[in-house]
Amino acid sequence: MHHGKRSAIIVSRILTAHDEQIAVLEAAGLTGVCADEHLTVIKAFGDTSVYLKNENFNFQLSELLPDEVAMNVKAAAHQALKLQRRVILDDLDFDGKYSVNVSIAPFLTNGFGGQQLLILFTTNKRKPRDKSLIAPIDLSLLKLAHLGSLEQELAEAKSNLEAAHELINSSNENIQSFHEELQSANEEMQSANEELQSVNEELQTINKEQQETNADLTESNDDLNNYFRSNTNGQLFVDRDLLLKRYSPSAVKHINLRESDIGRPLEDITTNIKFETLVADIRQVMLNDQIITREAESSEGKTYQVMTMPYIRQNNGKTDGAIISFYDITELNKLLAALNINNKTLTDSVTAIELSSEIISKSLEKEKHLNMLKSRFVSMASHEFKTPLTSIQLSVELIGRVAQDLDHPIIKKYTETIKNASKNLTNILNDFLSLELLETGKIDPILSALDVVKFAKDINEDMQSLAKKEQQIVYRHTGRGRVAMLNPSLLKNSIINLISNAIKYSGPSSLIEFFTKITKSYLTIIIRDNGIGIPEDDQQHLFEAFFRAHNTGNIPGTGLGLNIVSRYTALMNGKIKFKSRVNEGTTFTMTFPVKPVSRVESPDAGYRYLK
């Protein structure tokens, strides 16, 4: 016997008896358990591991004892509860290891409201039987009695179950009947709910319409209030009984009204406007639906235009009052008086203007006639001078050849002078003729496919022959292509003009750069020199007709070239710009849009004159 070991059973319940009593049992050296009437262990004391199985979390005593012992203990526990007496089981065989006496005694508790059992285990040491205890009972008889008791309880339970079954059947019938009534009520409720839902949807629709109506009314009221607040003229609204219903804020300033005047008869309200016929006018307006306009003066000396008009209801078209508007026309009357005073002056001014207009018209007619004469003269002079100039140039060429054969330096010098003079005169005439055509809008450029590289090289060769001594003109082309849609004549005239200026305004041994570049969208032409440059103050006027920069000195020129170039560039949908610094040189850049080429026309295509 291992009396020093503690119990191996883990107990989860608490005995309702005082823990001091358990302590007394343990102090007495007793070993056992307290269990409820179902033999569930509540508390263990002493070393129960000798008699009970070591199974954690299992508190059923019948499962903790050996099977044979468990059956006897069950029967004895049942007997003890039934007789309310202690029952002792002697010489129980615990798996052939021990012969154990088991004492089972019932007792009442206050906590659980039921009976509990005190079960003590003692190892049999063959002591004489204690005469104070109840004699041990035959185990067979105990088992039979237990079985009989169980059968009786089973019969009672069966009877109770049958009675309960009948009661349940009766309850089921009642429940079925109640369920049918409930289902019927549910259907009625569902129908009523559908009706309520329909009514609710109608109410929601009505509520939404009401909200929209309220919103419209609020908006209309806000509009009306804003109108009254923004209206600088005084306005009154009276109903059919001539009671003041509303007035604009400006009416307080002009008519001297107060908030307390709302609802009062208009004829009882004192204002600062002298208007004796106001009430009569309102009655007349409501009677005839006409508008009456009069003038009235205030006590402050101001003049008001008073307009009385009917207030008509839109729903029935009936007049339900009147609106009276007060317009301050004091300043207007002063202006009208001033206008009357100045009317004669204005009439005289109009007469003078008409006379001046007639004089201007005559002057314009004269100027138009002079311009027409100028155009005729320029056209005639250009054409008439070309023939003798051509003759002079041919004669000079012949004289030059003769002089070359004679090797006469003086004749060569004068021949060169005549040649240059005739060339300058030809350029001047060409500039005047081009300007005249541009001024009259008679140039209609014809665009054609142009091989830009070949075109530029030809010009470069021609201009190199005209360059000064040791001047070089360098041409270079870059880009993805070499064909563009342009007017060869206008483009050639523009490029020659720019290169001629570069030659003219640059010194000997200078470099003139001539570049062309074609991209996907544009053709760019650049002409750059390192000549005298253009003063900054003159640059804004550079493209004006007959303008020449102040640093050109005695260098010949008409001031028309750049004007013609800019206008030719515009006729070909292009743009021209420049950069220049004095004594450092000038760079001109022309840009033209590249148009798709559908067919190649003759590069000699020029432009046609419009008549």
Short mmCIF file of C-alpha atoms in Angstrom, two decimals, residues 153-560:
data_model
loop_
_atom_site.label_atom_id
_atom_site.label_comp_id
_atom_site.label_asym_id
_atom_site.label_seq_id
_atom_site.Cartn_x
_atom_site.Cartn_y
_atom_site.Cartn_z
CA GLU A 153 -37.82 1.91 -13.06
CA LEU A 154 -37.77 0.90 -16.70
CA ALA A 155 -41.50 0.07 -16.58
CA GLU A 156 -42.21 3.39 -14.93
CA ALA A 157 -40.06 5.13 -17.49
CA LYS A 158 -41.89 3.27 -20.29
CA SER A 159 -45.25 4.34 -18.86
CA ASN A 160 -44.00 7.89 -18.55
CA LEU A 161 -42.69 7.76 -22.11
CA GLU A 162 -46.04 6.51 -23.44
CA ALA A 163 -47.86 9.24 -21.58
CA ALA A 164 -45.35 11.74 -22.91
CA HIS A 165 -45.76 10.31 -26.41
CA GLU A 166 -49.54 10.75 -26.22
CA LEU A 167 -49.03 14.25 -24.92
CA ILE A 168 -46.57 14.95 -27.74
CA ASN A 169 -49.03 13.60 -30.33
CA SER A 170 -51.75 15.79 -28.88
CA SER A 171 -49.34 18.71 -28.88
CA ASN A 172 -48.36 17.95 -32.49
CA GLU A 173 -52.01 18.07 -33.51
CA ASN A 174 -52.39 21.37 -31.73
CA ILE A 175 -49.17 22.61 -33.28
CA GLN A 176 -50.34 21.48 -36.74
CA SER A 177 -53.63 23.30 -36.27
CA PHE A 178 -51.78 26.34 -34.98
CA HIS A 179 -49.35 26.09 -37.91
CA GLU A 180 -52.23 26.05 -40.39
CA GLU A 181 -53.80 29.04 -38.69
CA LEU A 182 -50.42 30.74 -38.63
CA GLN A 183 -49.88 29.97 -42.31
CA SER A 184 -53.30 31.39 -43.16
CA ALA A 185 -52.53 34.46 -41.09
CA ASN A 186 -49.12 34.70 -42.80
CA GLU A 187 -50.76 34.59 -46.24
CA GLU A 188 -53.19 37.31 -45.18
CA MET A 189 -50.29 39.28 -43.75
CA GLN A 190 -48.30 38.79 -46.96
CA SER A 191 -51.26 40.02 -49.00
CA ALA A 192 -51.63 42.96 -46.65
CA ASN A 193 -47.87 43.53 -46.90
CA GLU A 194 -48.06 43.59 -50.70
CA GLU A 195 -50.88 46.12 -50.48
CA LEU A 196 -48.88 48.14 -47.98
CA GLN A 197 -45.83 47.94 -50.27
CA SER A 198 -47.92 49.17 -53.19
CA VAL A 199 -49.29 51.97 -51.04
CA ASN A 200 -45.76 52.70 -49.84
CA GLU A 201 -44.50 52.94 -53.44
CA GLU A 202 -47.36 55.31 -54.25
CA LEU A 203 -46.52 57.33 -51.16
CA GLN A 204 -42.86 57.40 -52.16
CA THR A 205 -43.84 58.62 -55.63
CA ILE A 206 -46.12 61.24 -54.12
CA ASN A 207 -43.40 62.17 -51.64
CA LYS A 208 -40.83 62.49 -54.43
CA GLU A 209 -43.22 64.66 -56.45
CA GLN A 210 -43.90 66.70 -53.34
CA GLN A 211 -40.17 67.10 -52.72
CA GLU A 212 -39.66 68.17 -56.34
CA THR A 213 -42.57 70.59 -56.00
CA ASN A 214 -41.11 71.94 -52.76
CA ALA A 215 -37.71 72.27 -54.43
CA ASP A 216 -39.30 74.14 -57.36
CA LEU A 217 -41.20 76.36 -54.95
CA THR A 218 -38.05 77.00 -52.94
CA GLU A 219 -36.13 77.79 -56.12
CA SER A 220 -38.91 80.07 -57.34
CA ASN A 221 -39.03 81.77 -53.98
CA ASP A 222 -35.24 82.21 -54.05
CA ASP A 223 -35.47 83.62 -57.58
CA LEU A 224 -38.18 86.01 -56.46
CA ASN A 225 -36.21 87.08 -53.39
CA ASN A 226 -33.06 87.54 -55.48
CA TYR A 227 -35.03 89.53 -58.03
CA PHE A 228 -36.48 91.79 -55.37
CA ARG A 229 -33.07 92.19 -53.71
CA SER A 230 -31.26 93.00 -56.97
CA ASN A 231 -33.95 95.36 -58.24
CA THR A 232 -32.80 98.93 -57.59
CA ASN A 233 -36.30 100.27 -58.25
CA GLY A 234 -38.97 100.27 -55.58
CA GLN A 235 -41.82 97.76 -56.14
CA LEU A 236 -45.02 97.11 -54.19
CA PHE A 237 -47.50 94.24 -54.44
CA VAL A 238 -51.07 94.73 -53.20
CA ASP A 239 -53.94 92.23 -53.29
CA ARG A 240 -57.52 92.82 -54.46
CA ASP A 241 -58.37 94.48 -51.13
CA LEU A 242 -55.47 96.92 -51.57
CA LEU A 243 -53.58 95.35 -48.66
CA LEU A 244 -49.77 95.55 -48.92
CA LYS A 245 -48.50 91.97 -49.41
CA ARG A 246 -44.85 92.48 -50.31
CA TYR A 247 -42.27 95.10 -51.30
CA SER A 248 -38.70 95.15 -52.63
CA PRO A 249 -35.80 96.28 -50.40
CA SER A 250 -35.32 99.33 -52.62
CA ALA A 251 -38.84 100.46 -51.80
CA VAL A 252 -37.66 101.21 -48.26
CA LYS A 253 -35.14 103.69 -49.66
CA HIS A 254 -37.38 105.31 -52.25
CA ILE A 255 -40.83 105.21 -50.61
CA ASN A 256 -39.99 105.07 -46.87
CA LEU A 257 -41.78 101.80 -45.97
CA ARG A 258 -41.41 99.65 -42.84
CA GLU A 259 -41.80 95.94 -42.10
CA SER A 260 -44.88 96.67 -40.01
CA ASP A 261 -46.66 98.02 -43.11
CA ILE A 262 -47.16 94.46 -44.46
CA GLY A 263 -50.87 93.61 -44.30
CA ARG A 264 -52.02 97.21 -43.90
CA PRO A 265 -54.29 98.96 -46.43
CA LEU A 266 -52.18 100.92 -48.90
CA GLU A 267 -54.25 104.10 -48.43
CA ASP A 268 -53.40 104.08 -44.71
CA ILE A 269 -49.63 103.95 -45.32
CA THR A 270 -47.80 107.27 -45.31
CA THR A 271 -44.97 107.58 -47.90
CA ASN A 272 -42.67 110.39 -48.99
CA ILE A 273 -44.11 110.43 -52.55
CA LYS A 274 -46.86 112.87 -53.47
CA PHE A 275 -49.23 110.72 -55.52
CA GLU A 276 -52.90 111.39 -54.83
CA THR A 277 -54.25 109.21 -57.65
CA LEU A 278 -52.34 106.03 -56.69
CA VAL A 279 -55.29 104.18 -55.09
CA ALA A 280 -57.60 105.19 -57.93
CA ASP A 281 -55.04 104.03 -60.50
CA ILE A 282 -54.75 100.61 -58.78
CA ARG A 283 -58.53 100.12 -58.83
CA GLN A 284 -58.65 101.18 -62.50
CA VAL A 285 -55.84 98.74 -63.41
CA MET A 286 -57.54 95.79 -61.64
CA LEU A 287 -60.81 96.68 -63.37
CA ASN A 288 -59.52 97.11 -66.94
CA ASP A 289 -56.25 95.05 -66.86
CA GLN A 290 -54.38 98.00 -68.32
CA ILE A 291 -51.04 99.59 -67.41
CA ILE A 292 -51.00 103.18 -66.13
CA THR A 293 -47.79 105.23 -66.08
CA ARG A 294 -47.49 108.60 -64.33
CA GLU A 295 -44.84 110.87 -62.85
CA ALA A 296 -44.72 111.86 -59.20
CA GLU A 297 -42.44 113.89 -56.96
CA SER A 298 -41.09 113.00 -53.54
CA SER A 299 -40.71 115.23 -50.54
CA GLU A 300 -36.95 115.17 -51.23
CA GLY A 301 -37.42 116.81 -54.62
CA LYS A 302 -36.83 113.63 -56.69
CA THR A 303 -38.96 112.69 -59.71
CA TYR A 304 -40.34 109.15 -60.03
CA GLN A 305 -42.04 107.37 -62.90
CA VAL A 306 -44.79 105.26 -61.33
CA MET A 307 -46.03 102.30 -63.38
CA THR A 308 -49.09 100.41 -62.13
CA MET A 309 -49.83 97.05 -63.77
CA PRO A 310 -52.23 94.16 -62.97
CA TYR A 311 -51.05 91.05 -61.10
CA ILE A 312 -52.55 88.13 -63.06
CA ARG A 313 -52.73 84.55 -61.76
CA GLN A 314 -51.51 82.06 -64.36
CA ASN A 315 -53.80 79.23 -63.27
CA ASN A 316 -57.04 81.10 -63.94
CA GLY A 317 -55.93 84.24 -65.79
CA LYS A 318 -57.73 86.51 -63.30
CA THR A 319 -56.38 89.70 -61.83
CA ASP A 320 -55.61 89.22 -58.16
CA GLY A 321 -53.97 92.51 -57.27
CA ALA A 322 -51.55 95.04 -58.67
CA ILE A 323 -47.80 95.71 -58.91
CA ILE A 324 -46.60 99.28 -58.48
CA SER A 325 -43.05 100.12 -59.67
CA PHE A 326 -41.23 103.36 -58.82
CA TYR A 327 -38.39 104.43 -61.13
CA ASP A 328 -36.14 107.32 -60.11
CA ILE A 329 -35.92 109.46 -63.26
CA THR A 330 -34.45 112.58 -61.65
CA GLU A 331 -31.08 112.23 -63.37
CA LEU A 332 -32.76 111.14 -66.61
CA ASN A 333 -34.81 114.32 -66.70
CA LYS A 334 -31.64 116.34 -66.14
CA LEU A 335 -29.94 114.51 -68.99
CA LEU A 336 -32.93 115.06 -71.25
CA ALA A 337 -32.82 118.75 -70.45
CA ALA A 338 -29.12 118.83 -71.23
CA LEU A 339 -29.76 116.90 -74.45
CA ASN A 340 -32.38 119.44 -75.48
CA ILE A 341 -29.89 122.23 -74.84
CA ASN A 342 -27.20 120.49 -76.90
CA ASN A 343 -29.52 119.30 -79.66
CA LYS A 344 -28.80 122.31 -81.88
CA THR A 345 -25.05 121.88 -81.33
CA LEU A 346 -25.35 118.22 -82.23
CA THR A 347 -27.28 119.07 -85.37
CA ASP A 348 -24.61 121.56 -86.39
CA SER A 349 -21.91 118.96 -85.69
CA VAL A 350 -23.68 116.40 -87.85
CA THR A 351 -23.85 118.92 -90.68
CA ALA A 352 -20.14 119.63 -90.34
CA ILE A 353 -19.35 115.92 -90.27
CA GLU A 354 -21.37 115.34 -93.41
CA LEU A 355 -19.50 118.18 -95.11
CA SER A 356 -16.14 116.76 -93.97
CA SER A 357 -17.17 113.32 -95.18
CA GLU A 358 -17.93 114.72 -98.60
CA ILE A 359 -14.53 116.44 -98.74
CA ILE A 360 -12.79 113.19 -97.63
CA SER A 361 -14.67 111.20 -100.27
CA LYS A 362 -13.48 113.59 -102.95
CA SER A 363 -9.92 113.34 -101.63
CA LEU A 364 -10.11 109.57 -101.69
CA GLU A 365 -11.35 109.64 -105.26
CA LYS A 366 -8.42 111.87 -106.23
CA GLU A 367 -5.95 109.60 -104.42
CA LYS A 368 -7.47 106.57 -106.10
CA HIS A 369 -7.09 108.27 -109.48
CA LEU A 370 -3.47 109.21 -108.71
CA ASN A 371 -2.71 105.61 -107.65
CA MET A 372 -4.21 104.34 -110.88
CA LEU A 373 -2.06 106.83 -112.86
CA LYS A 374 0.99 105.76 -110.82
CA SER A 375 0.29 102.10 -111.58
CA ARG A 376 -0.10 102.85 -115.24
CA PHE A 377 3.11 104.87 -115.24
CA VAL A 378 5.11 102.19 -113.42
CA SER A 379 3.80 99.50 -115.71
CA MET A 380 4.42 101.58 -118.81
CA ALA A 381 7.85 102.75 -117.65
CA SER A 382 8.94 99.23 -116.72
CA HIS A 383 7.96 97.84 -120.07
CA GLU A 384 9.11 100.84 -122.13
CA PHE A 385 12.51 101.04 -120.36
CA LYS A 386 13.24 97.35 -120.77
CA THR A 387 13.69 97.57 -124.55
CA PRO A 388 16.33 100.39 -124.57
CA LEU A 389 18.02 98.80 -121.55
CA THR A 390 18.27 95.54 -123.43
CA SER A 391 19.76 97.41 -126.40
CA ILE A 392 22.26 99.17 -124.14
CA GLN A 393 23.30 95.86 -122.58
CA LEU A 394 23.77 94.22 -125.99
CA SER A 395 25.76 97.22 -127.23
CA VAL A 396 27.95 97.14 -124.16
CA GLU A 397 28.57 93.44 -124.70
CA LEU A 398 29.66 94.13 -128.30
CA ILE A 399 31.85 97.08 -127.24
CA GLY A 400 33.37 94.87 -124.55
CA ARG A 401 34.33 92.25 -127.10
CA VAL A 402 35.88 94.89 -129.38
CA ALA A 403 37.71 96.42 -126.44
CA GLN A 404 39.03 93.00 -125.49
CA ASP A 405 40.42 92.54 -129.00
CA LEU A 406 41.96 96.04 -128.92
CA ASP A 407 43.18 95.50 -125.38
CA HIS A 408 42.16 99.07 -124.47
CA PRO A 409 41.88 99.46 -120.63
CA ILE A 410 39.88 102.72 -120.67
CA ILE A 411 37.24 101.26 -122.98
CA LYS A 412 37.05 98.15 -120.73
CA LYS A 413 36.57 100.33 -117.65
CA TYR A 414 33.76 102.42 -119.10
CA THR A 415 32.14 99.36 -120.65
CA GLU A 416 32.05 97.68 -117.22
CA THR A 417 30.61 100.88 -115.70
CA ILE A 418 27.81 101.03 -118.31
CA LYS A 419 27.11 97.32 -117.83
CA ASN A 420 26.76 97.68 -114.04
CA ALA A 421 24.61 100.80 -114.36
CA SER A 422 22.25 99.13 -116.82
CA LYS A 423 22.06 96.06 -114.58
CA ASN A 424 21.18 98.23 -111.54
CA LEU A 425 18.56 100.08 -113.54
CA THR A 426 17.10 96.77 -114.70
CA ASN A 427 16.93 95.56 -111.10
CA ILE A 428 15.22 98.79 -110.04
CA LEU A 429 12.63 98.48 -112.81
CA ASN A 430 12.04 94.82 -111.92
CA ASP A 431 11.55 95.76 -108.27
CA PHE A 432 9.03 98.48 -109.16
CA LEU A 433 7.15 96.15 -111.50
CA SER A 434 7.07 93.38 -108.86
CA LEU A 435 5.86 95.82 -106.21
CA GLU A 436 3.13 97.09 -108.50
CA LEU A 437 1.94 93.56 -109.22
CA LEU A 438 1.94 92.77 -105.51
CA GLU A 439 0.09 95.97 -104.60
CA THR A 440 -2.63 95.29 -107.13
CA GLY A 441 -2.89 91.60 -106.20
CA LYS A 442 -2.26 90.45 -109.74
CA ILE A 443 0.20 87.63 -108.88
CA ASP A 444 -1.28 84.15 -108.56
CA PRO A 445 1.64 81.76 -107.92
CA ILE A 446 1.54 78.33 -109.56
CA LEU A 447 3.19 75.69 -107.38
CA SER A 448 5.02 72.85 -109.08
CA ALA A 449 7.38 70.02 -108.15
CA LEU A 450 10.86 71.47 -107.80
CA ASP A 451 14.22 69.68 -107.47
CA VAL A 452 15.56 71.92 -104.71
CA VAL A 453 19.17 70.73 -104.93
CA LYS A 454 19.58 71.24 -108.69
CA PHE A 455 17.66 74.53 -108.50
CA ALA A 456 19.91 75.87 -105.71
CA LYS A 457 23.14 74.73 -107.39
CA ASP A 458 22.20 76.60 -110.60
CA ILE A 459 21.53 79.78 -108.63
CA ASN A 460 24.76 79.33 -106.68
CA GLU A 461 26.78 79.09 -109.93
CA ASP A 462 25.11 82.19 -111.39
CA MET A 463 25.63 84.25 -108.22
CA GLN A 464 29.26 83.15 -107.84
CA SER A 465 30.00 84.85 -111.17
CA LEU A 466 28.57 88.09 -109.74
CA ALA A 467 30.45 87.89 -106.43
CA LYS A 468 33.21 90.29 -105.45
CA LYS A 469 36.84 89.40 -105.75
CA GLU A 470 37.72 86.36 -103.68
CA GLN A 471 34.18 86.17 -102.25
CA GLN A 472 33.02 82.56 -101.90
CA ILE A 473 29.42 81.28 -101.95
CA VAL A 474 29.24 77.81 -100.36
CA TYR A 475 26.12 75.69 -100.90
CA ARG A 476 25.16 72.58 -98.87
CA HIS A 477 21.96 70.47 -98.71
CA THR A 478 20.78 68.13 -95.93
CA GLY A 479 17.57 66.25 -95.28
CA ARG A 480 15.51 63.25 -96.32
CA GLY A 481 14.56 64.40 -99.84
CA ARG A 482 15.14 67.00 -102.51
CA VAL A 483 11.70 67.70 -104.10
CA ALA A 484 9.15 70.29 -102.86
CA MET A 485 6.06 72.02 -104.24
CA LEU A 486 6.99 75.68 -104.82
CA ASN A 487 6.90 78.43 -107.44
CA PRO A 488 10.34 78.44 -109.14
CA SER A 489 10.13 82.04 -110.35
CA LEU A 490 9.16 83.58 -107.00
CA LEU A 491 11.63 81.37 -105.09
CA LYS A 492 14.50 82.20 -107.50
CA ASN A 493 13.78 85.93 -107.25
CA SER A 494 13.78 85.69 -103.43
CA ILE A 495 17.02 83.69 -103.15
CA ILE A 496 18.85 85.89 -105.72
CA ASN A 497 17.72 89.02 -103.81
CA LEU A 498 19.05 87.66 -100.48
CA ILE A 499 22.38 86.46 -101.97
CA SER A 500 22.77 89.76 -103.87
CA ASN A 501 22.38 91.64 -100.57
CA ALA A 502 24.94 89.32 -98.95
CA ILE A 503 27.38 90.04 -101.79
CA LYS A 504 26.63 93.76 -101.73
CA TYR A 505 26.92 94.29 -97.95
CA SER A 506 29.94 91.99 -97.38
CA GLY A 507 33.58 92.78 -98.07
CA PRO A 508 36.02 91.01 -100.41
CA SER A 509 37.39 87.62 -99.34
CA SER A 510 34.22 87.04 -97.30
CA LEU A 511 32.24 83.78 -97.03
CA ILE A 512 28.57 83.53 -97.93
CA GLU A 513 26.78 80.34 -96.81
CA PHE A 514 23.77 78.99 -98.67
CA PHE A 515 21.97 76.00 -97.06
CA THR A 516 18.82 74.01 -97.90
CA LYS A 517 17.25 71.34 -95.72
CA ILE A 518 14.13 69.19 -96.25
CA THR A 519 12.37 67.41 -93.39
CA LYS A 520 9.11 65.52 -93.33
CA SER A 521 7.12 68.75 -92.94
CA TYR A 522 9.26 71.71 -94.00
CA LEU A 523 11.82 73.06 -96.49
CA THR A 524 14.27 75.44 -94.82
CA ILE A 525 16.53 77.85 -96.81
CA ILE A 526 19.30 79.70 -94.95
CA ILE A 527 21.55 82.47 -96.36
CA ARG A 528 24.26 83.72 -93.99
CA ASP A 529 26.94 86.38 -94.44
CA ASN A 530 29.52 88.09 -92.22
CA GLY A 531 28.95 91.60 -93.59
CA ILE A 532 28.05 94.96 -92.03
CA GLY A 533 24.93 93.67 -90.28
CA ILE A 534 21.69 95.56 -89.50
CA PRO A 535 21.39 98.05 -86.59
CA GLU A 536 18.98 96.90 -83.88
CA ASP A 537 16.82 100.04 -84.17
CA ASP A 538 16.33 99.40 -87.92
CA GLN A 539 15.44 95.72 -87.67
CA GLN A 540 11.72 96.22 -86.94
CA HIS A 541 11.32 98.19 -90.20
CA LEU A 542 13.47 95.95 -92.40
CA PHE A 543 10.60 94.45 -94.47
CA GLU A 544 8.86 97.78 -95.08
CA ALA A 545 8.83 99.18 -98.64
CA PHE A 546 11.54 101.77 -99.50
CA PHE A 547 13.27 101.30 -96.13
CA ARG A 548 17.06 101.05 -95.97
CA ALA A 549 19.22 100.63 -92.88
CA HIS A 550 21.20 103.66 -91.72
CA ASN A 551 24.58 101.96 -92.11
CA THR A 552 24.23 101.20 -95.85
CA GLY A 553 25.97 104.49 -96.78
CA ASN A 554 26.53 104.87 -100.55
CA ILE A 555 25.78 101.24 -101.37
CA PRO A 556 23.10 101.40 -104.12
CA GLY A 557 19.58 100.04 -103.50
CA THR A 558 15.88 100.92 -103.58
CA GLY A 559 14.74 99.44 -100.23
CA LEU A 560 12.17 97.26 -102.05
#
